[in-house]
mmCIF file of C-alpha atoms in Angstrom:
data_model
loop_
_atom_site.group_PDB
_atom_site.id
_atom_site.type_symbol
_atom_site.label_atom_id
_atom_site.label_comp_id
_atom_site.label_asym_id
_atom_site.label_seq_id
_atom_site.Cartn_x
_atom_site.Cartn_y
_atom_site.Cartn_z
ATOM 1 C CA MET L 1 0.000 0.000 0.000
ATOM 2 C CA THR L 2 1.018 3.609 -0.522
ATOM 3 C CA ASP L 3 2.892 5.260 2.357
ATOM 4 C CA ILE L 4 0.537 7.603 4.169
ATOM 5 C CA GLY L 5 2.957 8.661 6.913
ATOM 6 C CA SER L 6 3.730 12.010 5.295
ATOM 7 C CA GLN L 7 0.079 13.043 4.929
ATOM 8 C CA ASP L 8 -1.679 15.524 7.204
ATOM 9 C CA PRO L 9 -3.664 14.008 10.110
ATOM 10 C CA GLU L 10 -7.059 14.218 8.372
ATOM 11 C CA SER L 11 -5.759 12.607 5.179
ATOM 12 C CA ARG L 12 -4.008 9.923 7.213
ATOM 13 C CA ALA L 13 -7.193 9.170 9.169
ATOM 14 C CA LEU L 14 -9.415 8.967 6.084
ATOM 15 C CA HIS L 15 -6.861 6.893 4.199
ATOM 16 C CA SER L 16 -6.530 4.529 7.183
ATOM 17 C CA PHE L 17 -10.291 4.042 7.421
ATOM 18 C CA LEU L 18 -10.531 3.422 3.673
ATOM 19 C CA ASP L 19 -7.660 0.917 3.707
ATOM 20 C CA ALA L 20 -9.221 -0.846 6.705
ATOM 21 C CA GLN L 21 -12.515 -1.303 4.833
ATOM 22 C CA ARG L 22 -10.669 -2.580 1.772
ATOM 23 C CA ALA L 23 -8.793 -5.069 3.950
ATOM 24 C CA VAL L 24 -12.102 -6.263 5.405
ATOM 25 C CA VAL L 25 -13.477 -6.884 1.897
ATOM 26 C CA LEU L 26 -10.447 -8.981 0.973
ATOM 27 C CA ALA L 27 -10.445 -10.842 4.298
ATOM 28 C CA ILE L 28 -14.097 -11.775 3.931
ATOM 29 C CA VAL L 29 -13.604 -13.403 0.523
ATOM 30 C CA GLU L 30 -10.222 -14.957 1.360
ATOM 31 C CA GLY L 31 -10.425 -18.735 1.447
ATOM 32 C CA LEU L 32 -13.531 -18.988 -0.725
ATOM 33 C CA ASP L 33 -13.087 -21.147 -3.825
ATOM 34 C CA GLU L 34 -14.313 -20.203 -7.323
ATOM 35 C CA GLU L 35 -17.663 -21.888 -6.785
ATOM 36 C CA GLU L 36 -18.250 -20.140 -3.463
ATOM 37 C CA LEU L 37 -17.165 -16.773 -4.886
ATOM 38 C CA ARG L 38 -19.769 -17.205 -7.627
ATOM 39 C CA ALA L 39 -22.535 -18.384 -5.295
ATOM 40 C CA SER L 40 -25.515 -16.115 -4.960
ATOM 41 C CA VAL L 41 -27.143 -16.482 -1.557
ATOM 42 C CA VAL L 42 -29.574 -13.572 -1.817
ATOM 43 C CA PRO L 43 -32.709 -13.173 -3.944
ATOM 44 C CA SER L 44 -31.258 -10.265 -5.962
ATOM 45 C CA GLY L 45 -28.602 -12.589 -7.414
ATOM 46 C CA TRP L 46 -25.314 -10.792 -6.740
ATOM 47 C CA THR L 47 -22.234 -12.874 -5.974
ATOM 48 C CA PRO L 48 -19.269 -12.128 -3.701
ATOM 49 C CA LEU L 49 -16.912 -12.013 -6.686
ATOM 50 C CA GLY L 50 -19.283 -9.758 -8.615
ATOM 51 C CA LEU L 51 -19.443 -7.399 -5.650
ATOM 52 C CA VAL L 52 -15.642 -7.245 -5.384
ATOM 53 C CA GLU L 53 -15.470 -6.447 -9.102
ATOM 54 C CA HIS L 54 -18.071 -3.705 -8.558
ATOM 55 C CA LEU L 55 -15.911 -2.246 -5.781
ATOM 56 C CA GLY L 56 -12.930 -2.240 -8.149
ATOM 57 C CA PHE L 57 -14.978 -0.297 -10.681
ATOM 58 C CA ALA L 58 -16.087 2.089 -7.917
ATOM 59 C CA GLU L 59 -12.461 2.782 -6.943
ATOM 60 C CA ARG L 60 -11.593 3.363 -10.615
ATOM 61 C CA TYR L 61 -14.594 5.607 -11.234
ATOM 62 C CA TRP L 62 -14.284 7.827 -8.175
ATOM 63 C CA PHE L 63 -10.505 8.202 -7.898
ATOM 64 C CA GLN L 64 -9.625 8.179 -11.585
ATOM 65 C CA VAL L 65 -12.604 9.243 -13.702
ATOM 66 C CA VAL L 66 -14.022 11.781 -11.245
ATOM 67 C CA ALA L 67 -11.015 12.890 -9.162
ATOM 68 C CA THR L 68 -8.407 13.081 -11.941
ATOM 69 C CA GLY L 69 -10.560 13.287 -15.057
ATOM 70 C CA SER L 70 -9.051 10.207 -16.722
ATOM 71 C CA ALA L 71 -8.699 6.496 -16.091
ATOM 72 C CA ALA L 72 -6.151 3.839 -16.945
ATOM 73 C CA ASP L 73 -7.253 1.236 -19.456
ATOM 74 C CA LEU L 74 -9.098 -1.757 -18.113
ATOM 75 C CA PRO L 75 -7.180 -5.063 -18.066
ATOM 76 C CA TRP L 76 -9.818 -6.530 -20.399
ATOM 77 C CA PRO L 77 -11.705 -5.234 -23.449
ATOM 78 C CA GLU L 78 -14.183 -2.448 -22.708
ATOM 79 C CA GLU L 79 -17.690 -3.833 -22.424
ATOM 80 C CA PRO L 80 -20.933 -2.247 -23.546
ATOM 81 C CA ALA L 81 -23.002 -0.626 -20.811
ATOM 82 C CA GLY L 82 -25.111 -3.235 -19.084
ATOM 83 C CA ASP L 83 -28.391 -3.229 -17.272
ATOM 84 C CA GLU L 84 -27.978 -0.937 -14.249
ATOM 85 C CA ASP L 85 -30.561 -3.006 -12.363
ATOM 86 C CA ALA L 86 -28.747 -6.319 -12.957
ATOM 87 C CA PRO L 87 -27.082 -7.972 -9.952
ATOM 88 C CA PHE L 88 -23.319 -7.770 -9.503
ATOM 89 C CA THR L 89 -21.923 -10.904 -11.137
ATOM 90 C CA THR L 90 -18.877 -11.634 -13.273
ATOM 91 C CA ASP L 91 -17.556 -14.358 -15.556
ATOM 92 C CA ARG L 92 -13.922 -13.371 -15.015
ATOM 93 C CA PRO L 93 -11.628 -15.676 -13.013
ATOM 94 C CA ALA L 94 -11.370 -14.869 -9.313
ATOM 95 C CA ALA L 95 -7.641 -14.108 -9.522
ATOM 96 C CA VAL L 96 -8.275 -11.542 -12.268
ATOM 97 C CA VAL L 97 -11.048 -9.816 -10.297
ATOM 98 C CA LEU L 98 -9.072 -9.753 -7.040
ATOM 99 C CA ASP L 99 -5.980 -8.394 -8.842
ATOM 100 C CA PHE L 100 -8.180 -5.752 -10.498
ATOM 101 C CA TYR L 101 -9.577 -4.673 -7.130
ATOM 102 C CA ARG L 102 -6.124 -4.481 -5.525
ATOM 103 C CA ASP L 103 -4.749 -2.557 -8.523
ATOM 104 C CA GLN L 104 -7.594 -0.042 -8.428
ATOM 105 C CA CYS L 105 -7.047 0.469 -4.689
ATOM 106 C CA GLU L 106 -3.334 1.129 -5.296
ATOM 107 C CA ARG L 107 -4.148 3.587 -8.082
ATOM 108 C CA ALA L 108 -6.610 5.331 -5.757
ATOM 109 C CA ASN L 109 -3.957 5.497 -3.035
ATOM 110 C CA THR L 110 -1.605 7.165 -5.493
ATOM 111 C CA VAL L 111 -4.237 9.832 -6.149
ATOM 112 C CA LEU L 112 -4.766 10.282 -2.408
ATOM 113 C CA ALA L 113 -1.033 10.628 -1.781
ATOM 114 C CA SER L 114 -0.570 13.199 -4.522
ATOM 115 C CA ALA L 115 -3.446 15.625 -3.978
ATOM 116 C CA PRO L 116 -4.853 17.566 -1.033
ATOM 117 C CA LEU L 117 -8.318 16.626 0.181
ATOM 118 C CA SER L 118 -9.528 20.073 -0.888
ATOM 119 C CA SER L 119 -8.717 19.319 -4.560
ATOM 120 C CA PRO L 120 -11.781 19.802 -6.750
ATOM 121 C CA PRO L 121 -12.703 16.941 -9.080
ATOM 122 C CA GLN L 122 -11.107 17.159 -12.519
ATOM 123 C CA GLY L 123 -13.784 14.933 -14.021
ATOM 124 C CA ARG L 124 -17.522 14.951 -13.618
ATOM 125 C CA ALA L 125 -19.625 12.588 -11.542
ATOM 126 C CA HIS L 126 -22.990 11.237 -12.631
ATOM 127 C CA PRO L 127 -25.378 14.193 -13.176
ATOM 128 C CA ALA L 128 -27.697 13.019 -10.386
ATOM 129 C CA ILE L 129 -25.011 13.750 -7.767
ATOM 130 C CA ALA L 130 -22.469 15.927 -9.590
ATOM 131 C CA ASP L 131 -23.353 18.999 -7.513
ATOM 132 C CA GLU L 132 -22.601 17.106 -4.282
ATOM 133 C CA VAL L 133 -19.076 16.123 -5.299
ATOM 134 C CA THR L 134 -17.075 19.116 -4.110
ATOM 135 C CA ASP L 135 -13.582 17.778 -3.543
ATOM 136 C CA LEU L 136 -11.360 14.762 -2.987
ATOM 137 C CA ARG L 137 -12.486 14.646 0.659
ATOM 138 C CA TRP L 138 -16.076 13.990 -0.471
ATOM 139 C CA ILE L 139 -14.852 11.243 -2.806
ATOM 140 C CA VAL L 140 -12.863 9.515 -0.053
ATOM 141 C CA LEU L 141 -15.808 9.647 2.341
ATOM 142 C CA HIS L 142 -18.146 8.299 -0.324
ATOM 143 C CA VAL L 143 -15.837 5.387 -1.165
ATOM 144 C CA ILE L 144 -15.427 4.572 2.555
ATOM 145 C CA GLU L 145 -19.221 4.535 2.820
ATOM 146 C CA GLU L 146 -19.684 2.348 -0.252
ATOM 147 C CA THR L 147 -16.900 -0.053 0.675
ATOM 148 C CA ALA L 148 -18.176 -0.447 4.243
ATOM 149 C CA ARG L 149 -21.735 -1.006 3.038
ATOM 150 C CA HIS L 150 -20.660 -3.718 0.632
ATOM 151 C CA ALA L 151 -18.294 -5.256 3.199
ATOM 152 C CA GLY L 152 -21.393 -5.767 5.341
ATOM 153 C CA HIS L 153 -23.153 -7.420 2.422
ATOM 154 C CA LEU L 154 -20.147 -9.675 1.873
ATOM 155 C CA ASP L 155 -20.028 -10.537 5.568
ATOM 156 C CA ILE L 156 -23.613 -11.748 5.465
ATOM 157 C CA ALA L 157 -23.001 -13.695 2.243
ATOM 158 C CA ARG L 158 -19.940 -15.357 3.783
ATOM 159 C CA GLU L 159 -21.996 -16.408 6.790
ATOM 160 C CA PHE L 160 -24.568 -17.994 4.476
ATOM 161 C CA ILE L 161 -21.852 -19.720 2.426
ATOM 162 C CA ASP L 162 -19.781 -21.326 5.177
ATOM 163 C CA GLY L 163 -20.788 -19.884 8.545
ATOM 164 C CA GLU L 164 -17.696 -17.672 8.932
ATOM 165 C CA THR L 165 -18.274 -14.267 10.540
ATOM 166 C CA GLY L 166 -16.259 -11.335 11.849
ATOM 167 C CA LEU L 167 -13.461 -11.656 9.305
ATOM 168 C CA GLY L 168 -10.994 -8.842 8.814
ATOM 169 C CA PRO L 169 -9.086 -6.357 10.945
ATOM 170 C CA ARG L 170 -12.105 -4.494 12.386
#
């Protein structure tokens, strides 16, 4: 992970909370095999692996597209826009999805280490919330919120899959 020791106290605190939530996500899915990662245990149909891929896209969107105004190429061919109401699933191998998530987190950490929290977004967020997105601080808080929310979803799914609970550093 990116060194956060040189950041101001607020940046360090936010970065620490974000990294802790990311670590929880990875801890929850650690030890699940391909079949378990692709198991849907809720009526909406999402899978743990699909949710991790979604979180990778969220990191990419918020810290690259919105914060910096550009994004690195995806490690696979660009796909056409899908159904926004479809559950989070993926056909990609687990190793590819987990590497994608880790890579997007590292790229986000690079953005966090190189810009003050007061930096305005260089890109534009979805029109429905674009006026709310004032600076990098807002983006970090939003991604903490989204990651924590989905970590809770993953925690419940893991309990349904194999009974494990309370995984991760927090």
